[in-house]
Short mmCIF file of C-alpha atoms in Angstrom, two decimals:
data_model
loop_
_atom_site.label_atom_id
_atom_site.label_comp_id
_atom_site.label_asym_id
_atom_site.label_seq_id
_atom_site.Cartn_x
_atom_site.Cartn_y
_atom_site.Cartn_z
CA UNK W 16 -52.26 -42.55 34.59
CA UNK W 17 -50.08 -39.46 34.84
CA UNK W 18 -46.81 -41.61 34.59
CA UNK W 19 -48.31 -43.45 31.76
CA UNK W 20 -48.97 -40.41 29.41
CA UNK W 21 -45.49 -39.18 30.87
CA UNK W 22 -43.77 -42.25 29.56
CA UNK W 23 -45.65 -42.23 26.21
CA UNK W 24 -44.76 -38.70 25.52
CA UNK W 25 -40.94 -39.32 26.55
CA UNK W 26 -41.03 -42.33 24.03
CA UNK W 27 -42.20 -40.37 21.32
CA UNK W 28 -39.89 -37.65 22.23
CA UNK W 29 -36.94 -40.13 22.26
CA UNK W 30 -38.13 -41.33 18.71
CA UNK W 31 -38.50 -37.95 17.19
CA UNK W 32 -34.65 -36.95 18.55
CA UNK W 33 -32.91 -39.80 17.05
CA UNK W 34 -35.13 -39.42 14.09
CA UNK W 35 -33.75 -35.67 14.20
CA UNK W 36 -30.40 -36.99 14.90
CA UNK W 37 -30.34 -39.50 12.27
CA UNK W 38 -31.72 -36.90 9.93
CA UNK W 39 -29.30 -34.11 10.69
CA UNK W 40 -25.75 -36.43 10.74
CA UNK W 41 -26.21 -39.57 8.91
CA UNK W 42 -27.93 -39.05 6.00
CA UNK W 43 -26.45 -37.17 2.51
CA UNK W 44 -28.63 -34.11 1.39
CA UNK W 45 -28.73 -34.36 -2.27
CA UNK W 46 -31.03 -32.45 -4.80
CA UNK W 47 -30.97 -31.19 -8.26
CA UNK W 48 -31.06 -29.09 -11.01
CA UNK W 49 -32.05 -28.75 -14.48
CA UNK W 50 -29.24 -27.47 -15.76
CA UNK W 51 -30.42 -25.74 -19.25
CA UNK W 52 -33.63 -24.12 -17.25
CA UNK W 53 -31.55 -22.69 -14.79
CA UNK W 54 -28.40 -21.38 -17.29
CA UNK W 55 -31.25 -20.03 -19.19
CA UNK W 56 -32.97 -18.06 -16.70
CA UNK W 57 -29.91 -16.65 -15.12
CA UNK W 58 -29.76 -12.96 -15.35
CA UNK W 59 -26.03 -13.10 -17.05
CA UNK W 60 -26.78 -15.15 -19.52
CA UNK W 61 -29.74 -13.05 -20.69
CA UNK W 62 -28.22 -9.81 -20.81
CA UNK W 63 -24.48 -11.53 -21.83
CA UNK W 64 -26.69 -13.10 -24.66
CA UNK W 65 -28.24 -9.45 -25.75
CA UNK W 66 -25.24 -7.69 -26.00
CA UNK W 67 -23.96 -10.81 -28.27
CA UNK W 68 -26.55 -10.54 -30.48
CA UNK W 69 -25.73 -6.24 -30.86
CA UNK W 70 -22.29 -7.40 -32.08
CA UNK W 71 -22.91 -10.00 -34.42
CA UNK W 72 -25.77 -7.56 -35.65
CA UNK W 73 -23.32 -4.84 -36.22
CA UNK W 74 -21.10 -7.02 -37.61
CA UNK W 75 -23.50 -8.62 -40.15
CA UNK W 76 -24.25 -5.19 -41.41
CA UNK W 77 -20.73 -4.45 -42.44
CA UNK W 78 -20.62 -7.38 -43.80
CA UNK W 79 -23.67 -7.16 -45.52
CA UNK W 80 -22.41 -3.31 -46.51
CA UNK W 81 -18.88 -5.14 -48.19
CA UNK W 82 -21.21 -8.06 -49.99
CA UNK W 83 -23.52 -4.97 -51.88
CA UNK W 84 -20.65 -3.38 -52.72
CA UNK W 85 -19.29 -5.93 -53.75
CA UNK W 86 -22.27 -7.17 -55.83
CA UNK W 87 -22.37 -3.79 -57.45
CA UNK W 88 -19.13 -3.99 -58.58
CA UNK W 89 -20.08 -7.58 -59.72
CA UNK W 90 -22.67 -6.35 -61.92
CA UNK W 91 -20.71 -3.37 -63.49
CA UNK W 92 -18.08 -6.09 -64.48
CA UNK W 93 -20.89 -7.94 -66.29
CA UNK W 94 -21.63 -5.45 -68.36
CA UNK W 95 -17.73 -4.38 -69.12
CA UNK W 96 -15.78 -7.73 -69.01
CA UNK W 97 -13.05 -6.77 -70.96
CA UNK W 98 -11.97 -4.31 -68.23
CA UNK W 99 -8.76 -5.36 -66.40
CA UNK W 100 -8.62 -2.55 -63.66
CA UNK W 101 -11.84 -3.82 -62.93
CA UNK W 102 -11.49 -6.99 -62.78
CA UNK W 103 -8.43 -6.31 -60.51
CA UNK W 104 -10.47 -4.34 -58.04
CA UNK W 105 -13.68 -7.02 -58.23
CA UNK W 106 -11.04 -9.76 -57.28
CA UNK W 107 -9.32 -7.58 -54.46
CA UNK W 108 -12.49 -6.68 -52.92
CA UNK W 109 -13.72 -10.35 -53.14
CA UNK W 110 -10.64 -11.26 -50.94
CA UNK W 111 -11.21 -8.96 -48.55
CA UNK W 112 -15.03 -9.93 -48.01
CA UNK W 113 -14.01 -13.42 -47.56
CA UNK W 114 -10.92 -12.06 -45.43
CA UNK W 115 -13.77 -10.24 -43.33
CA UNK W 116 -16.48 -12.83 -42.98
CA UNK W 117 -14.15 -15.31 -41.91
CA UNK W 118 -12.62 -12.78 -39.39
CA UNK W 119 -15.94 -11.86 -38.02
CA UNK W 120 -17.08 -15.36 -37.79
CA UNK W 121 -14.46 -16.59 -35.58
CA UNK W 122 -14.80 -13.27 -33.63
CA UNK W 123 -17.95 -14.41 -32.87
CA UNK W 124 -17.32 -17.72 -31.68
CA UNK W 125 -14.41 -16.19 -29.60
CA UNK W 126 -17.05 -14.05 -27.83
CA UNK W 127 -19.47 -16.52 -27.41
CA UNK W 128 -16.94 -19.06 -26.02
CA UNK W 129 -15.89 -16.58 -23.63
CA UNK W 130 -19.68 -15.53 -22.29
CA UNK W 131 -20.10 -18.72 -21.81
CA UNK W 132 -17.54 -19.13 -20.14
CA UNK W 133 -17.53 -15.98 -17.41
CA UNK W 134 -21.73 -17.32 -17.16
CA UNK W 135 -20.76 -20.74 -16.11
CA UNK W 136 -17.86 -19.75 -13.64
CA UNK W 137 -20.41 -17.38 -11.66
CA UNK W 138 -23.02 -19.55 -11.87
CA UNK W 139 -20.96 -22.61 -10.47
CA UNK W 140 -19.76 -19.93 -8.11
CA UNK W 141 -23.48 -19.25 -6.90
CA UNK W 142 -24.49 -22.45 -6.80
CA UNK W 143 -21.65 -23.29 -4.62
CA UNK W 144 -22.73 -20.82 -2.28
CA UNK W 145 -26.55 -21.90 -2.23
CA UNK W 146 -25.39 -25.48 -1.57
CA UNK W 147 -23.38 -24.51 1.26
CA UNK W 148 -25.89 -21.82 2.74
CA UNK W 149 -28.50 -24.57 2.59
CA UNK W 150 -26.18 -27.76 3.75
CA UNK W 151 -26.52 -29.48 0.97
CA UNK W 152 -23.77 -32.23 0.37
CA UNK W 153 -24.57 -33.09 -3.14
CA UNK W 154 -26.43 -31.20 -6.01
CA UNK W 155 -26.90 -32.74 -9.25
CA UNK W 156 -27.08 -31.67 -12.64
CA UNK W 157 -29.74 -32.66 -14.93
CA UNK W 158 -29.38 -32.36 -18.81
CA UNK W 159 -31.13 -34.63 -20.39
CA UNK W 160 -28.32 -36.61 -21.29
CA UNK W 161 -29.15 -39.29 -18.79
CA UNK W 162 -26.38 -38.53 -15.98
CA UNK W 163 -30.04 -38.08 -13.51
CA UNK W 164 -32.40 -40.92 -14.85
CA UNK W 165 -35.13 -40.36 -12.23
CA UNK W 166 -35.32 -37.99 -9.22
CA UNK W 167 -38.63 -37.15 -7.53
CA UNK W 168 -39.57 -33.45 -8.52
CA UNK W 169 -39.70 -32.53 -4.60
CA UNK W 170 -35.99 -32.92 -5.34
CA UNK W 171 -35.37 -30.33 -7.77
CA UNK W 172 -34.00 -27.02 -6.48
CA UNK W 173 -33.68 -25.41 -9.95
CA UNK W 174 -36.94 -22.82 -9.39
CA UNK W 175 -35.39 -21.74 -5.85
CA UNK W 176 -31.28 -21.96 -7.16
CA UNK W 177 -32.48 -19.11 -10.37
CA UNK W 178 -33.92 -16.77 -7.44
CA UNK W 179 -30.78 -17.16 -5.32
CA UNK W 180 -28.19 -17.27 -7.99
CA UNK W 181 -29.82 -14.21 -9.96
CA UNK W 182 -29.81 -12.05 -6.18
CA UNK W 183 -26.34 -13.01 -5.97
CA UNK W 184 -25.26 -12.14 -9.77
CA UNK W 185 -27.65 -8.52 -9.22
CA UNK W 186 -25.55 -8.12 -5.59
CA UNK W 187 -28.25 -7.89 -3.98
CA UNK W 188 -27.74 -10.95 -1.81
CA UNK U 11 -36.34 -38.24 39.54
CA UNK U 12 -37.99 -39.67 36.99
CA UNK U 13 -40.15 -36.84 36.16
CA UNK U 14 -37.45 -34.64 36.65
CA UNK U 15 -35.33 -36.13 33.90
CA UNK U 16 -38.14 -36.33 31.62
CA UNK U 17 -38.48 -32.46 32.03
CA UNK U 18 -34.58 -32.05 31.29
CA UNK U 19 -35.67 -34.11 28.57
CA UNK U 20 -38.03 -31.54 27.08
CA UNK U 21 -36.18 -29.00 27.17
CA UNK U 22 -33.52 -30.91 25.82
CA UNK U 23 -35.80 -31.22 23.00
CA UNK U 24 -37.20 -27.24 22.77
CA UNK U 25 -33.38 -26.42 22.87
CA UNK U 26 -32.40 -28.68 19.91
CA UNK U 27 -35.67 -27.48 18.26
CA UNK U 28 -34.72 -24.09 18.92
CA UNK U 29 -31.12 -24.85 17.11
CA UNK U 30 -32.63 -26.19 14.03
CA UNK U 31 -33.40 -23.51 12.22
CA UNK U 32 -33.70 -22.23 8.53
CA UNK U 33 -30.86 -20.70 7.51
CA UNK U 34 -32.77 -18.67 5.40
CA UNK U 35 -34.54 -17.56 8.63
CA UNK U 36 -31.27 -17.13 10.26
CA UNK U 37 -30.43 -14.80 7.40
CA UNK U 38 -33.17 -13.07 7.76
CA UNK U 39 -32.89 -12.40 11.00
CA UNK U 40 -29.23 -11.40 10.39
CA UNK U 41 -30.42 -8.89 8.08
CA UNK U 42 -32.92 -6.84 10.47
CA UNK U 43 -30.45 -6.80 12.79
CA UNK U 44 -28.14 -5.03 11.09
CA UNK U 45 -31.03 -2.84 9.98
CA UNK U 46 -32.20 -2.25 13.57
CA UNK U 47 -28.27 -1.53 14.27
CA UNK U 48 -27.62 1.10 11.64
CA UNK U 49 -31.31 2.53 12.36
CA UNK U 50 -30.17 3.27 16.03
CA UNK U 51 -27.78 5.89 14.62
CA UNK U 52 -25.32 4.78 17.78
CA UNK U 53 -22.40 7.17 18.50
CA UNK U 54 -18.84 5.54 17.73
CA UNK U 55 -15.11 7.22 17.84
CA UNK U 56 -13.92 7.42 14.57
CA UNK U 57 -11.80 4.18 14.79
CA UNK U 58 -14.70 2.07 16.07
CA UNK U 59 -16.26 3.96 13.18
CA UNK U 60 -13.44 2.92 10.24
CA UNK U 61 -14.03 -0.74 12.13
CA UNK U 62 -18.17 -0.81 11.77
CA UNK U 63 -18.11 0.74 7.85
CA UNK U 64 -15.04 -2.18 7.17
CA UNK U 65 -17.49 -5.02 9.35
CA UNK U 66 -19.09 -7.27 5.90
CA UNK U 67 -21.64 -7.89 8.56
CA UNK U 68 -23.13 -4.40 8.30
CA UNK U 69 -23.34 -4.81 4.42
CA UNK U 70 -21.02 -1.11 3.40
CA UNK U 71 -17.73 -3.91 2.72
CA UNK U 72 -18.91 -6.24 0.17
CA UNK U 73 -17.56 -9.70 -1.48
CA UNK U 74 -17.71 -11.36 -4.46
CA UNK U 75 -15.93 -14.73 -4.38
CA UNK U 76 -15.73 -15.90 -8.24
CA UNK U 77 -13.40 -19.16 -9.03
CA UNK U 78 -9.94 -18.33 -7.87
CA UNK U 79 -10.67 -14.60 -7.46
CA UNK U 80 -12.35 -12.38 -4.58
CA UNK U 81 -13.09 -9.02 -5.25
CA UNK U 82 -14.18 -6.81 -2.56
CA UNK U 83 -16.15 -3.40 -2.80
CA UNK U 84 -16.35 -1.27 0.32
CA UNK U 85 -18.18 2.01 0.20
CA UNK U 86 -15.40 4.72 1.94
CA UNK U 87 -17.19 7.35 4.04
CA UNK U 88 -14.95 10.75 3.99
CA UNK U 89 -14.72 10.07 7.81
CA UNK U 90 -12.71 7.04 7.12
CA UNK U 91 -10.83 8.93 4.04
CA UNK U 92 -10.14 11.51 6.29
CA UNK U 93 -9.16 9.25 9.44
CA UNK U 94 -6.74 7.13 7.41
CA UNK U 95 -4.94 10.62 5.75
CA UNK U 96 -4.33 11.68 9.23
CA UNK U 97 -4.04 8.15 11.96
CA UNK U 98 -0.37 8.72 11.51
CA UNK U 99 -0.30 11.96 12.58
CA UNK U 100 -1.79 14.22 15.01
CA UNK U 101 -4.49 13.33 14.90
CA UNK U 102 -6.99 16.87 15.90
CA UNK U 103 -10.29 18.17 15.57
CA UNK U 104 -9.58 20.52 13.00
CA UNK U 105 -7.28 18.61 11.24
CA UNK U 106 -9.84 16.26 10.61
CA UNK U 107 -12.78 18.81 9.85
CA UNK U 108 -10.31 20.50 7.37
CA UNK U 109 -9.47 16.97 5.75
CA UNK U 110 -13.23 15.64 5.30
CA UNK U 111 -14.01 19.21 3.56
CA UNK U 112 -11.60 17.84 0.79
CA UNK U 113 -13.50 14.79 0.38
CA UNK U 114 -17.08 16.49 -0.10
CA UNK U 115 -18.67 16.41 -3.04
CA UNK U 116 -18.46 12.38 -4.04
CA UNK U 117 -19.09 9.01 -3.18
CA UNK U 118 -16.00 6.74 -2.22
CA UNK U 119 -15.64 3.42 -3.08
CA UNK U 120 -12.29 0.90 -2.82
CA UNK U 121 -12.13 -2.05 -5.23
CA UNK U 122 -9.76 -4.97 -4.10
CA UNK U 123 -8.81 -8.06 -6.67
CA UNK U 124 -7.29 -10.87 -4.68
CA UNK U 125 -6.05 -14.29 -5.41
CA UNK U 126 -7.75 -16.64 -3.23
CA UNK U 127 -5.19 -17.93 -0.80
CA UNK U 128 -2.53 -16.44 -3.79
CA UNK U 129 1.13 -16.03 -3.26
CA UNK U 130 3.26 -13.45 -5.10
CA UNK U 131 1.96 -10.80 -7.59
CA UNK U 132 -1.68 -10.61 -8.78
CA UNK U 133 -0.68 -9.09 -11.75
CA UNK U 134 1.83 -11.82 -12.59
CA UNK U 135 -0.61 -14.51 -12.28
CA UNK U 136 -1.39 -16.94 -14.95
CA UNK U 137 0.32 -14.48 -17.55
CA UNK U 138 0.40 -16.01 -20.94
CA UNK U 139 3.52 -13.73 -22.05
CA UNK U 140 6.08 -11.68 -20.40
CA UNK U 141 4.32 -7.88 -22.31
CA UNK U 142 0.87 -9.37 -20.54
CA UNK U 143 2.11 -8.05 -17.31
CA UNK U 144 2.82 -4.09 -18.62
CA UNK U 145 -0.78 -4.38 -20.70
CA UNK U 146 -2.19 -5.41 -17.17
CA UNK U 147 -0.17 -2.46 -15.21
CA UNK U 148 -1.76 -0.16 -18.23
CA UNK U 149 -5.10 -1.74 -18.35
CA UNK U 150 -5.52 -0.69 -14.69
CA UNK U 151 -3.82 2.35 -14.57
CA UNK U 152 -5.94 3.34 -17.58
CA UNK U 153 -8.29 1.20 -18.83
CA UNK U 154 -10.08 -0.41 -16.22
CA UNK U 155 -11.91 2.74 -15.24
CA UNK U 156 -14.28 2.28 -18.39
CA UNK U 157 -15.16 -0.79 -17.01
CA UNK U 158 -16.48 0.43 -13.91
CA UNK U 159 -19.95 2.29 -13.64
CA UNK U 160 -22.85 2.98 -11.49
CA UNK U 161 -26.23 2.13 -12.21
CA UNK U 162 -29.31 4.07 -10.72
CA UNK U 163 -32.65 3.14 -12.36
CA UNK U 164 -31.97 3.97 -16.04
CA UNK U 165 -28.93 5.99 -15.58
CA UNK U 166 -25.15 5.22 -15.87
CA UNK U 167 -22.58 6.88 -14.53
CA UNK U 168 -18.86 6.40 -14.91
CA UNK U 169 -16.67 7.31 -11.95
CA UNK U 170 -15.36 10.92 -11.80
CA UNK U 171 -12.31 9.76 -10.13
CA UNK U 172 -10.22 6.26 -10.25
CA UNK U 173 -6.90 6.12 -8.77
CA UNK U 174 -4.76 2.22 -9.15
CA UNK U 175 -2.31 2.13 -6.19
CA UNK U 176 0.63 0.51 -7.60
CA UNK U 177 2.00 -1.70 -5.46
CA UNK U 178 5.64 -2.73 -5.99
CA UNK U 179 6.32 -5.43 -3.67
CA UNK U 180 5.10 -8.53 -4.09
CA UNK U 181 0.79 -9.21 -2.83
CA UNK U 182 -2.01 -11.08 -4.12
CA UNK U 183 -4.16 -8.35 -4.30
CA UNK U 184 -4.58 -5.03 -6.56
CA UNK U 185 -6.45 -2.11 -5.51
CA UNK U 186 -8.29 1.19 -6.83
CA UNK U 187 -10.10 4.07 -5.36
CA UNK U 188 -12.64 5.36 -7.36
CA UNK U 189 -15.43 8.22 -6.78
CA UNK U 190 -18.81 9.22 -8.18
CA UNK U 191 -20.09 12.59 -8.47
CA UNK U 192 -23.01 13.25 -5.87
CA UNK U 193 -24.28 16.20 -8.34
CA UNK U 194 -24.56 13.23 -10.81
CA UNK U 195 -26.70 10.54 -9.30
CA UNK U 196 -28.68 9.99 -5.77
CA UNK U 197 -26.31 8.26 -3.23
CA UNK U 198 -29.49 7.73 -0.99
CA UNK U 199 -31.11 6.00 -3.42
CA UNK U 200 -31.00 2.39 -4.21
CA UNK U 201 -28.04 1.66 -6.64
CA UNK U 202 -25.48 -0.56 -8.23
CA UNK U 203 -21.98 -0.31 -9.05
CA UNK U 204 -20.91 -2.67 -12.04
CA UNK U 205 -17.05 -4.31 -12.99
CA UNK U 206 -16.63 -5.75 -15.89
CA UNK U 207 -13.58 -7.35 -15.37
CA UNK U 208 -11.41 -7.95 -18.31
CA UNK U 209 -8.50 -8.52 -16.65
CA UNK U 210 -9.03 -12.31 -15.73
CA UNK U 211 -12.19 -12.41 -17.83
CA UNK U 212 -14.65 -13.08 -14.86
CA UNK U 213 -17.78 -11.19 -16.70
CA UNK U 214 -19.66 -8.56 -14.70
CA UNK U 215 -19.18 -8.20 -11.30
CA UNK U 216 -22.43 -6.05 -9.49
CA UNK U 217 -22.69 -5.02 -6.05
CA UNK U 218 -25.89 -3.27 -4.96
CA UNK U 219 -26.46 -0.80 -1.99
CA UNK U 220 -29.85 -0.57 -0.88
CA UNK U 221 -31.89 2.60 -0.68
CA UNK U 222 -30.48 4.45 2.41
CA UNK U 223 -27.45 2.02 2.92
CA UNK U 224 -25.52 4.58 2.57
CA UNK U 225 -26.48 7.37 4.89
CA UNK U 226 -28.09 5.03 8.14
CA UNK U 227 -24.53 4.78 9.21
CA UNK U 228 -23.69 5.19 13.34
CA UNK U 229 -22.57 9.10 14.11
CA UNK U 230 -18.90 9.56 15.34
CA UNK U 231 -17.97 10.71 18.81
CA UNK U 232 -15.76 12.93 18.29
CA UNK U 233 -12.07 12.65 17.32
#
């Protein structure tokens, strides 16, 4: 009876160590993310993202400072058309607003190109570094644009990646 | 026998069992052990000292690996200031006392830039014209100190001393020293010092030292 239960519980042992085995060395650990939740939710982008929008605030208010001057002048040449220093003036400050507003618009893309750009390097970078602390050999990215048609939600990392990634961005881990 | 081997077998099995574990549980173990060992206030001489504070593994030497870049922060107790002003010479008791009284008063910290597994100057790398290299020798001689703070709570403070060690010869890596006044924030309080690096555009780079960190540290010897 003894040997019996022995021989069961050796069986079952056997099973449950190739099982482990199998587990552990032959199979590829792959999970995902949702890309835009995580991106959103990492610390970087949110304060990256604030001090964007103080820029392009401060820089809508000059130009918002050059279009009422400029409208002023606009409505003083209304009622004095005839007046060629003026009109001069009007047409040299009109330039310049353009000049400006064009200026300050690519400014703006600039900076945002180049947030985006430090966010997604450190993120990658974090990511990296989760995959590898956890022995993962593949972790996708899910967008929406249909590179990950279907994984089951047990799957998706993205919840535990934004704590890890947002320690790591903060120093803390 | 037979019983015999299936007993090697268990504990065949509790050993492997005993291997698998969470890494995050490894980690975490990791972490209160370096806790317990800076708690125990053990006695080191001062180059096992310069050796424990320069150890990642006790948390004072940190690294940030971003793309193609590493940048390390170590915290510099005066001790080690102190010890590396003097290793070269005779090195005495007094000497050493009269050396760490020079350092009072701040809170040391050495910022490295390296090129991951980079060859030739980090300054000269990925330059996008020849004047890039003299803005990036002023930058850091200059410039780069307003892009390095300390945050504590709701406070900011920028360093009251940054020095950039020039190096001529040809490495990978470029290094400052900077300090922050003790009068002017709580170095035994939790904190976090900030780069915004410019230089290759990597974003902010934060490194945080937990509440204490700084001051369980082991006690020296003697010199």
């Amino acid at each position: 009876m003894l040997k019996n239960t022995i021989n069961v519980i050796a069986v079952v042992c056997l099973v449950t160590l190739g099982l482990f085995i199998y587990h552990t060395y032959f199979t590829t650990k792959v999970v995902y993310i949702d890309i835009p939740v995580v991106f959103n939710k990492f610390e970087m982008k949110k304060e990256l993202q604030e001090k964007y929008k103080g820029v392009e605030a401060g820089r809508k208010r000059i130009i918002d400072s050059l279009g009422f001057s400029l409208q002023l002048l606009a409505n003083k040449l209304k009622e004095n058309k005839t007046n060629k220093g003026l009109m001069y003036e009007f047409d040299t400050r009109r330039e310049e607003f353009f000049k400006r507003k064009n200026q300050m618009q690519e400014d703006n893309v600039a900076l945002s190109t180049q947030y985006d750009k430090q966010i997604l390097e450190q993120m990658t970078q974090y990511i990296i570094e989760y995959g590898k602390k956890n022995n993962y050999d593949v972790i996708m990215g899910a967008d929406g644009t249909g590179t990950l048609m279907y994984a089951n939600s047990k799957l998706d990392k993205s919840e535990e990646i934004i704590v890890f990634i947002n320690k790591k961005y903060k120093g803390i881990e | 026998m037979n019983k015999f081997n299936y007993i090697l077998f268990f504990l065949l099995m509790f050993f492997l069992e005993s291997c698998r574990r969470d890494t995050a549980d490894n980690d975490l173990e990791k972490n209160t052990q370096h806790l317990s060992l800076s708690n125990t206030h053990e006695v080191l001489p001062v180059e096992e000292f310069v050796k424990w504070v320069g150890d990642k593994e006790n948390g004072l030497s940190k690294i940030k690996e971003i793309s193609e870049m590493n940048y390390h922060l170590s915290y510099m107790p005066k001790e080690c200031l102190a010890y590396m002003e003097l290793k070269n010479d005779n090195l005495t008791k007094s000497k050493f006392d009269e050396t760490l009284a020079h350092y009072e008063g701040m809170t040391y910290f050495n910022l490295r830039i390296e090129l991951k597994g980079g060859q030739g100057e980090l300054l000269k790398y990925n330059l996008s014209s020849p004047q890039q290299y003299n803005e990036r020798i002023n930058y850091m001689a200059f410039e780069m100190q307003k892009d390095i703070f300390l945050v504590q709570g709701n406070d900011t403070l920028m360093p009251g001393m940054f020095h950039f060690e020039r190096i001529y010869e040809v490495a990978p890596f470029a290094t400052v020293m900077l300090a922050f006044d003790n009068k002017k924030f709580n170095p035994e309080s939790e904190f976090t010092v900030v780069y915004n690096d410019r230089l290759f555009n990597k974003g902010y780079i934060k490194y945080n030292y937990k509440q204490k960190q700084l001051i369980d540290l082991p006690n020296l010897s003697g010199v």
